[in-house]
Amino acid sequence: MSEPDKSEEDIPDDPAGKGIPNGGNAAKSQEDFDLASIYVSDAQYNRNIYFDTSPEAVKLYMRYNHWIPKVFLFFFILVDLSLAIFEKPAVFPVPTLYTALVELLCLLVFSLRLVHYAKVIPRDKFWKDPKNICIIVILVLTVVDLIVYESLEAANCYAVRWSRVLRPLLLVNVTEGRQLRRAFRSIRNALPQIFYVFLLFMFSLLIFSLMALKLLGKRGLKTIDGAPYFTNYLEIVFDLYVLVTTANSPDVMMPAYNASFVFAIFFILYILINTYIFMSVFLAVVYNNYKKYLKEEVRQLVRAKRHKMVRAFAVLQEQRAEGGEPVVTQTNWNQIVKLVAFVQLADLLNIEVITLKSRPHPLQSAFDTIIVISALIATIINSVITSSQSYTSRQILDIVFILRVLRLIRVVDSIKRFRAIINTLIRIGPAILTFGQLIIVVYYIFAMVGMELFKGKIQFFEDGSVDPARAYCGNPLLKGTAFAQLNYCKNNFNNVVSSFVLLLELTVVNHSGFAAVTHASARLFFIVFHIMVVIVIINIFVAFVLEAFFVEYSVDKGDLQTSLEKKIEELELAVAQEKLEDNLVNAMETMDSDQGTGQSASNKPALMFKIASKRYRTVDALLQRMFEADLDPEDFAENDDDANGNFANPAFSSV
Amino acid sequence: MSEPDKSEEDIPDDPAGKGIPNGGNAAKSQEDFDLASIYVSDAQYNRNIYFDTSPEAVKLYMRYNHWIPKVFLFFFILVDLSLAIFEKPAVFPVPTLYTALVELLCLLVFSLRLVHYAKVIPRDKFWKDPKNICIIVILVLTVVDLIVYESLEAANCYAVRWSRVLRPLLLVNVTEGRQLRRAFRSIRNALPQIFYVFLLFMFSLLIFSLMALKLLGKRGLKTIDGAPYFTNYLEIVFDLYVLVTTANSPDVMMPAYNASFVFAIFFILYILINTYIFMSVFLAVVYNNYKKYLKEEVRQLVRAKRHKMVRAFAVLQEQRAEGGEPVVTQTNWNQIVKLVAFVQLADLLNIEVITLKSRPHPLQSAFDTIIVISALIATIINSVITSSQSYTSRQILDIVFILRVLRLIRVVDSIKRFRAIINTLIRIGPAILTFGQLIIVVYYIFAMVGMELFKGKIQFFEDGSVDPARAYCGNPLLKGTAFAQLNYCKNNFNNVVSSFVLLLELTVVNHSGFAAVTHASARLFFIVFHIMVVIVIINIFVAFVLEAFFVEYSVDKGDLQTSLEKKIEELELAVAQEKLEDNLVNAMETMDSDQGTGQSASNKPALMFKIASKRYRTVDALLQRMFEADLDPEDFAENDDDANGNFANPAFSSV
């Protein structure tokens, strides 16, 4: 896991002194524009990288931030993670040498990216950043593990590819993984509080288990399998822990309840205290802490963003008259707008700039496309599945029909009452992707460990199989157990796909048929998984959904504009919608040429914004909005009195 | 359910004009003191009863509020509810005539209490109050039902005791059930919002079911019982609804997953959207609405309380000098203190008044007593259970030993980190009683309906039974089902106790073996129960725990004193603890006699408060504290500018 990212969170100073305003009317060089546009673009994408401001480093940094190397990087991370499908235990077995070569290629790409990064930022900053150290350690360990594993394989010895556990950590530690890193930091910061509640919960669990042992242990009761009921203290602790996840309710209670209904009182008390109260307390603690730390992070984010914008203006500003305020000329402004691209500048302000007709509604505009693409994908999947069976075009038509039914959502969305709910669900969308990454990182680690521990313990036999072992999932230890009877054989750790599906099932309802086939201590794996995923991550997810809904409801009541939206209205830059052209980028260019022919637009602001949909697109924007009411006013203060003190508030000036 | 209680929430006016101050130094009559003390006592217990202020009505009202008739009333409500244990289907069968006679006695008591109430409040107010109408309707319907049932029984006809469903509503509608009524009102107010989310959820459920039917219905898959898998639309809707409760996970997925892992994607999507997102949205909506309405109720409560206190002072105040402020003399004050009893007056201010030694800590002071009493009860229960078996004194010693282990909680409580958590858990305590009543009301209604629908369908056979029917719970329809195999036979509706246990199990994990033994439509019963209990009530409970924890955490940070505590400190009434006597009531009396001997204490306030534990005892105090930050300042304004306008701010004066 990445260490707290001090250097990243610092607001970058100005090592090369470029930020100090020129003070004269000297024409801006291309380097100045590059630097300014990079500040704006950093602010836009919430990058907090302390880059070197020498022209060469700036050029390298611009290349570093280009979308092509980024897509390239993520593609190779994906390839690296996907290797688990082809490595033993494999879904599609491939010789070890091939996967090793592909992995080495991936490692090469990661190394090159890291070298590129090292050239962009000052040497000392690079080595102080735990992210970089972490990546280097992962790369070295992976190479060592590969060599050791291949040698042992060649010598036909038993070997474990333990470095695979480290793979998802790359996703956390690359510079682009900052949202994921933020989520992990918030979790880590919440851990001490969760830990104290967990200790109390364990205390309660142990006391209840002791009571259960003394109350029920000597009554000679039997479980449904004929085993002695509640006679072993550790077994009781585990059974009662599982009762908290509701997985073995009411089974765990039945033998005692069958003996006397009075014992039901014990279980009712237990469920009330441990299942309902303690689980709610976990949610409360996770919610409270996660929100607190996330708020602090978002606060820093907003400050850093403003700082970088001020720096960008500082690079571009000029002194018009003696003693006058420094200004940014329209020419310079237009130049930077061209460099950064206007619509993205709007993103910077977390506002969707739209015209009323061109993008009336996210659902309406995109919906048919989504439907058609989904139908296409579904058709392909369907034909892949049915390729071995009798193929009917009827089935494809069916699926297209269902997907057409999804258009009903549009009708539902047009009803005002449902709109608030759907709006919130849409807003949560991008955040789910961050949680998705989080879940994948944790699942991947548990899947790798689980595969080493449990692979091959449980066999799945295809439908047509007549093997007698099919009745007990290929493991005699499972003969007659509920696990085999319920035909859970495919819930195994035999490859990465079934591991992921099993982990999902464990997230929903935690059970552990694997203790029976290995050792009672295997239960630890399932308890740790439950604590990490259900108690921490799922609770954070629930907290996130709760908070997003509370924001939506408070927006309905008041008029919670972002401060930036207010600012735009103050500056009278917001215009009546009929003035807007269909495409704002075109509109910008029209205005440029207007000014070129000398027809001055000096009485009107040259920039016009239309504040549009309240459906925000980025996670950061949603977070900022969530915590906006709680942010310090100074985070939005117009004059940043930073150490340099050089930057006056930038002012617009028409040519 | 009780209708919105307009008349109760109204701040009572002053129908008899007693509230207008006398304006002179005339000695206060006993009636004045009665009236004043009743205002104070109404404020203390948050009673909002619009009583007649004629001396006779006041006397009756004082008797109405005495603790003896109240305990009497609750005892008979308990008896009435407990009748279900003895009525068919009975735990302990008793002839119908006996239970009918006891019920008639209960009805008589309720009627007498209602007549008493009718004499206290004005006639028109009585008939406008839906609570009273509700009680009268319940009484009449119960009598009618009793007569019809007894006649049909006598004629050996089939008869249903449908009026039993109405019994728990008495608990809601008696004047003392105001906290329960408030909870129900909050739930009802939240229902429209919940309903809209529920519609969206149903829409999503129906769409997913349609997709499941089209995707899986024609593949010829079989469930574990060999039945066709996902071929009936309504069955799919039900199965997927149950998946939201996680009760049939992963069983419902296994046939599809065994066919191909691609189908797992469908279930993953379903679980993400419906189990995680929609269930969180339900929590968010319930939380938001419940909090909103409860806050409004608490606001009204606080206002009404202040109003009543002002009224009490208005009755007692005197004009000392021309143009001077009206004052309450020390004599009058002492008189009212004696009438209301001092420690209760402290309750009024929601502050525990204690001395440091006499009650250092709620856990420390009460803990040993609780342990000893619990041990005693456990011993009795234990000996009852073991009376038929071989009796060992060892077992009792065991239980006493465990209960002694509970004293460890005291050690845990002394660690500061755990203290905040335990404090909150203790604070939640009294609120759980309100939720307990809520749950009992809902469970009772469902138990009565469930018993009529499902009684005798499933039989439980004692351990020694050799009846072959034991293998299938006495119902051939259950032969070979998981329900019978897992030995769930005691989960039945055959009497009120097993009904309650079953409903608790359904709250934890919803399942429905009863559809198999009756009709598929029986599932409706379980769906409705899940919506009412899990989606609404349990979510409200979780919301309550969350809110209580957030308050605790915010208290840790700031110094969130109640405004009343601040007021006391302002008035310098808070004293150093060494000045306090062991018993505050004694201390009051000492001061009284001091003044009687002429040794004036005029330079010091005669009243001294010590603000003690931050562990509040009453639900109302907790609620008030929860929402204090959000209450309007006017609710705490010192000068109530009400319509009368007569009451100046009351001032103390020593004799």
PDB file of N, CA and C in Angstrom, chain B residues 91-133:
ATOM      1  N   VAL B  91     -49.836 -21.767  23.478  1.00  0.00           N
ATOM      2  CA  VAL B  91     -48.661 -22.403  24.079  1.00  0.00           C
ATOM      3  C   VAL B  91     -49.136 -23.232  25.265  1.00  0.00           C
ATOM      4  N   PHE B  92     -49.993 -22.606  26.098  1.00  0.00           N
ATOM      5  CA  PHE B  92     -50.619 -23.293  27.230  1.00  0.00           C
ATOM      6  C   PHE B  92     -52.131 -23.190  27.044  1.00  0.00           C
ATOM      7  N   PRO B  93     -52.770 -24.226  26.514  1.00  0.00           N
ATOM      8  CA  PRO B  93     -54.206 -24.111  26.205  1.00  0.00           C
ATOM      9  C   PRO B  93     -55.046 -23.918  27.468  1.00  0.00           C
ATOM     10  N   VAL B  94     -56.016 -23.049  27.349  1.00  0.00           N
ATOM     11  CA  VAL B  94     -56.923 -22.695  28.439  1.00  0.00           C
ATOM     12  C   VAL B  94     -58.300 -22.577  27.790  1.00  0.00           C
ATOM     13  N   PRO B  95     -59.393 -22.950  28.466  1.00  0.00           N
ATOM     14  CA  PRO B  95     -60.721 -22.822  27.840  1.00  0.00           C
ATOM     15  C   PRO B  95     -60.971 -21.395  27.356  1.00  0.00           C
ATOM     16  N   THR B  96     -61.623 -21.290  26.205  1.00  0.00           N
ATOM     17  CA  THR B  96     -61.859 -19.993  25.580  1.00  0.00           C
ATOM     18  C   THR B  96     -62.580 -19.042  26.513  1.00  0.00           C
ATOM     19  N   LEU B  97     -63.479 -19.571  27.328  1.00  0.00           N
ATOM     20  CA  LEU B  97     -64.281 -18.717  28.201  1.00  0.00           C
ATOM     21  C   LEU B  97     -63.386 -17.917  29.147  1.00  0.00           C
ATOM     22  N   TYR B  98     -62.344 -18.571  29.703  1.00  0.00           N
ATOM     23  CA  TYR B  98     -61.461 -17.882  30.651  1.00  0.00           C
ATOM     24  C   TYR B  98     -60.748 -16.713  29.990  1.00  0.00           C
ATOM     25  N   THR B  99     -60.166 -16.960  28.814  1.00  0.00           N
ATOM     26  CA  THR B  99     -59.451 -15.870  28.143  1.00  0.00           C
ATOM     27  C   THR B  99     -60.413 -14.755  27.771  1.00  0.00           C
ATOM     28  N   ALA B 100     -61.627 -15.126  27.384  1.00  0.00           N
ATOM     29  CA  ALA B 100     -62.620 -14.111  27.017  1.00  0.00           C
ATOM     30  C   ALA B 100     -62.950 -13.242  28.232  1.00  0.00           C
ATOM     31  N   LEU B 101     -63.082 -13.867  29.404  1.00  0.00           N
ATOM     32  CA  LEU B 101     -63.402 -13.113  30.620  1.00  0.00           C
ATOM     33  C   LEU B 101     -62.261 -12.168  30.983  1.00  0.00           C
ATOM     34  N   VAL B 102     -61.021 -12.662  30.892  1.00  0.00           N
ATOM     35  CA  VAL B 102     -59.864 -11.810  31.193  1.00  0.00           C
ATOM     36  C   VAL B 102     -59.819 -10.642  30.217  1.00  0.00           C
ATOM     37  N   GLU B 103     -60.106 -10.939  28.943  1.00  0.00           N
ATOM     38  CA  GLU B 103     -60.070  -9.869  27.952  1.00  0.00           C
ATOM     39  C   GLU B 103     -61.136  -8.824  28.259  1.00  0.00           C
ATOM     40  N   LEU B 104     -62.329  -9.286  28.673  1.00  0.00           N
ATOM     41  CA  LEU B 104     -63.393  -8.338  29.028  1.00  0.00           C
ATOM     42  C   LEU B 104     -62.954  -7.454  30.194  1.00  0.00           C
ATOM     43  N   LEU B 105     -62.263  -8.052  31.164  1.00  0.00           N
ATOM     44  CA  LEU B 105     -61.744  -7.288  32.301  1.00  0.00           C
ATOM     45  C   LEU B 105     -60.771  -6.211  31.805  1.00  0.00           C
ATOM     46  N   CYS B 106     -59.878  -6.607  30.904  1.00  0.00           N
ATOM     47  CA  CYS B 106     -58.923  -5.648  30.330  1.00  0.00           C
ATOM     48  C   CYS B 106     -59.676  -4.508  29.647  1.00  0.00           C
ATOM     49  N   LEU B 107     -60.682  -4.870  28.847  1.00  0.00           N
ATOM     50  CA  LEU B 107     -61.436  -3.858  28.121  1.00  0.00           C
ATOM     51  C   LEU B 107     -62.098  -2.899  29.099  1.00  0.00           C
ATOM     52  N   LEU B 108     -62.567  -3.429  30.224  1.00  0.00           N
ATOM     53  CA  LEU B 108     -63.197  -2.595  31.249  1.00  0.00           C
ATOM     54  C   LEU B 108     -62.198  -1.579  31.788  1.00  0.00           C
ATOM     55  N   VAL B 109     -60.989  -2.056  32.087  1.00  0.00           N
ATOM     56  CA  VAL B 109     -59.950  -1.154  32.603  1.00  0.00           C
ATOM     57  C   VAL B 109     -59.647  -0.061  31.597  1.00  0.00           C
ATOM     58  N   PHE B 110     -59.506  -0.435  30.326  1.00  0.00           N
ATOM     59  CA  PHE B 110     -59.198   0.553  29.294  1.00  0.00           C
ATOM     60  C   PHE B 110     -60.326   1.584  29.192  1.00  0.00           C
ATOM     61  N   SER B 111     -61.584   1.091  29.302  1.00  0.00           N
ATOM     62  CA  SER B 111     -62.732   1.993  29.208  1.00  0.00           C
ATOM     63  C   SER B 111     -62.731   2.993  30.358  1.00  0.00           C
ATOM     64  N   LEU B 112     -62.447   2.483  31.584  1.00  0.00           N
ATOM     65  CA  LEU B 112     -62.427   3.359  32.763  1.00  0.00           C
ATOM     66  C   LEU B 112     -61.369   4.456  32.586  1.00  0.00           C
ATOM     67  N   ARG B 113     -60.194   4.042  32.109  1.00  0.00           N
ATOM     68  CA  ARG B 113     -59.108   4.995  31.906  1.00  0.00           C
ATOM     69  C   ARG B 113     -59.537   6.064  30.896  1.00  0.00           C
ATOM     70  N   LEU B 114     -60.248   5.646  29.867  1.00  0.00           N
ATOM     71  CA  LEU B 114     -60.696   6.579  28.834  1.00  0.00           C
ATOM     72  C   LEU B 114     -61.726   7.546  29.390  1.00  0.00           C
ATOM     73  N   VAL B 115     -62.620   7.033  30.244  1.00  0.00           N
ATOM     74  CA  VAL B 115     -63.643   7.896  30.863  1.00  0.00           C
ATOM     75  C   VAL B 115     -62.958   8.930  31.751  1.00  0.00           C
ATOM     76  N   HIS B 116     -61.958   8.473  32.506  1.00  0.00           N
ATOM     77  CA  HIS B 116     -61.182   9.399  33.342  1.00  0.00           C
ATOM     78  C   HIS B 116     -60.585  10.513  32.483  1.00  0.00           C
ATOM     79  N   TYR B 117     -60.008  10.117  31.353  1.00  0.00           N
ATOM     80  CA  TYR B 117     -59.383  11.078  30.449  1.00  0.00           C
ATOM     81  C   TYR B 117     -60.418  12.055  29.911  1.00  0.00           C
ATOM     82  N   ALA B 118     -61.592  11.542  29.586  1.00  0.00           N
ATOM     83  CA  ALA B 118     -62.659  12.374  29.035  1.00  0.00           C
ATOM     84  C   ALA B 118     -63.073  13.451  30.026  1.00  0.00           C
ATOM     85  N   LYS B 119     -62.982  13.152  31.329  1.00  0.00           N
ATOM     86  CA  LYS B 119     -63.384  14.130  32.341  1.00  0.00           C
ATOM     87  C   LYS B 119     -62.329  15.206  32.524  1.00  0.00           C
ATOM     88  N   VAL B 120     -61.094  14.913  32.131  1.00  0.00           N
ATOM     89  CA  VAL B 120     -59.997  15.848  32.346  1.00  0.00           C
ATOM     90  C   VAL B 120     -59.952  16.921  31.271  1.00  0.00           C
ATOM     91  N   ILE B 121     -60.197  16.519  30.024  1.00  0.00           N
ATOM     92  CA  ILE B 121     -60.053  17.487  28.939  1.00  0.00           C
ATOM     93  C   ILE B 121     -61.431  17.911  28.448  1.00  0.00           C
ATOM     94  N   PRO B 122     -61.517  19.099  27.829  1.00  0.00           N
ATOM     95  CA  PRO B 122     -62.812  19.591  27.354  1.00  0.00           C
ATOM     96  C   PRO B 122     -63.448  18.609  26.376  1.00  0.00           C
ATOM     97  N   ARG B 123     -64.791  18.553  26.441  1.00  0.00           N
ATOM     98  CA  ARG B 123     -65.551  17.586  25.674  1.00  0.00           C
ATOM     99  C   ARG B 123     -65.220  17.614  24.175  1.00  0.00           C
ATOM    100  N   ASP B 124     -65.181  18.835  23.599  1.00  0.00           N
ATOM    101  CA  ASP B 124     -64.965  18.917  22.148  1.00  0.00           C
ATOM    102  C   ASP B 124     -63.549  18.426  21.764  1.00  0.00           C
ATOM    103  N   LYS B 125     -62.580  18.741  22.637  1.00  0.00           N
ATOM    104  CA  LYS B 125     -61.203  18.277  22.367  1.00  0.00           C
ATOM    105  C   LYS B 125     -61.148  16.754  22.387  1.00  0.00           C
ATOM    106  N   PHE B 126     -61.912  16.152  23.314  1.00  0.00           N
ATOM    107  CA  PHE B 126     -61.902  14.706  23.443  1.00  0.00           C
ATOM    108  C   PHE B 126     -62.358  14.035  22.153  1.00  0.00           C
ATOM    109  N   TRP B 127     -63.430  14.555  21.592  1.00  0.00           N
ATOM    110  CA  TRP B 127     -63.997  13.894  20.408  1.00  0.00           C
ATOM    111  C   TRP B 127     -63.239  14.242  19.132  1.00  0.00           C
ATOM    112  N   LYS B 128     -62.420  15.289  19.207  1.00  0.00           N
ATOM    113  CA  LYS B 128     -61.634  15.631  18.016  1.00  0.00           C
ATOM    114  C   LYS B 128     -60.340  14.837  17.953  1.00  0.00           C
ATOM    115  N   ASP B 129     -59.991  14.186  19.073  1.00  0.00           N
ATOM    116  CA  ASP B 129     -58.695  13.507  19.139  1.00  0.00           C
ATOM    117  C   ASP B 129     -58.786  12.103  18.539  1.00  0.00           C
ATOM    118  N   PRO B 130     -58.084  11.833  17.447  1.00  0.00           N
ATOM    119  CA  PRO B 130     -58.194  10.525  16.787  1.00  0.00           C
ATOM    120  C   PRO B 130     -57.744   9.373  17.696  1.00  0.00           C
ATOM    121  N   LYS B 131     -56.853   9.649  18.648  1.00  0.00           N
ATOM    122  CA  LYS B 131     -56.416   8.603  19.579  1.00  0.00           C
ATOM    123  C   LYS B 131     -57.612   8.008  20.315  1.00  0.00           C
ATOM    124  N   ASN B 132     -58.476   8.910  20.830  1.00  0.00           N
ATOM    125  CA  ASN B 132     -59.620   8.439  21.613  1.00  0.00           C
ATOM    126  C   ASN B 132     -60.595   7.668  20.748  1.00  0.00           C
ATOM    127  N   ILE B 133     -60.852   8.199  19.559  1.00  0.00           N
ATOM    128  CA  ILE B 133     -61.750   7.510  18.623  1.00  0.00           C
ATOM    129  C   ILE B 133     -61.193   6.116  18.342  1.00  0.00           C
TER     130      ILE B 133
END
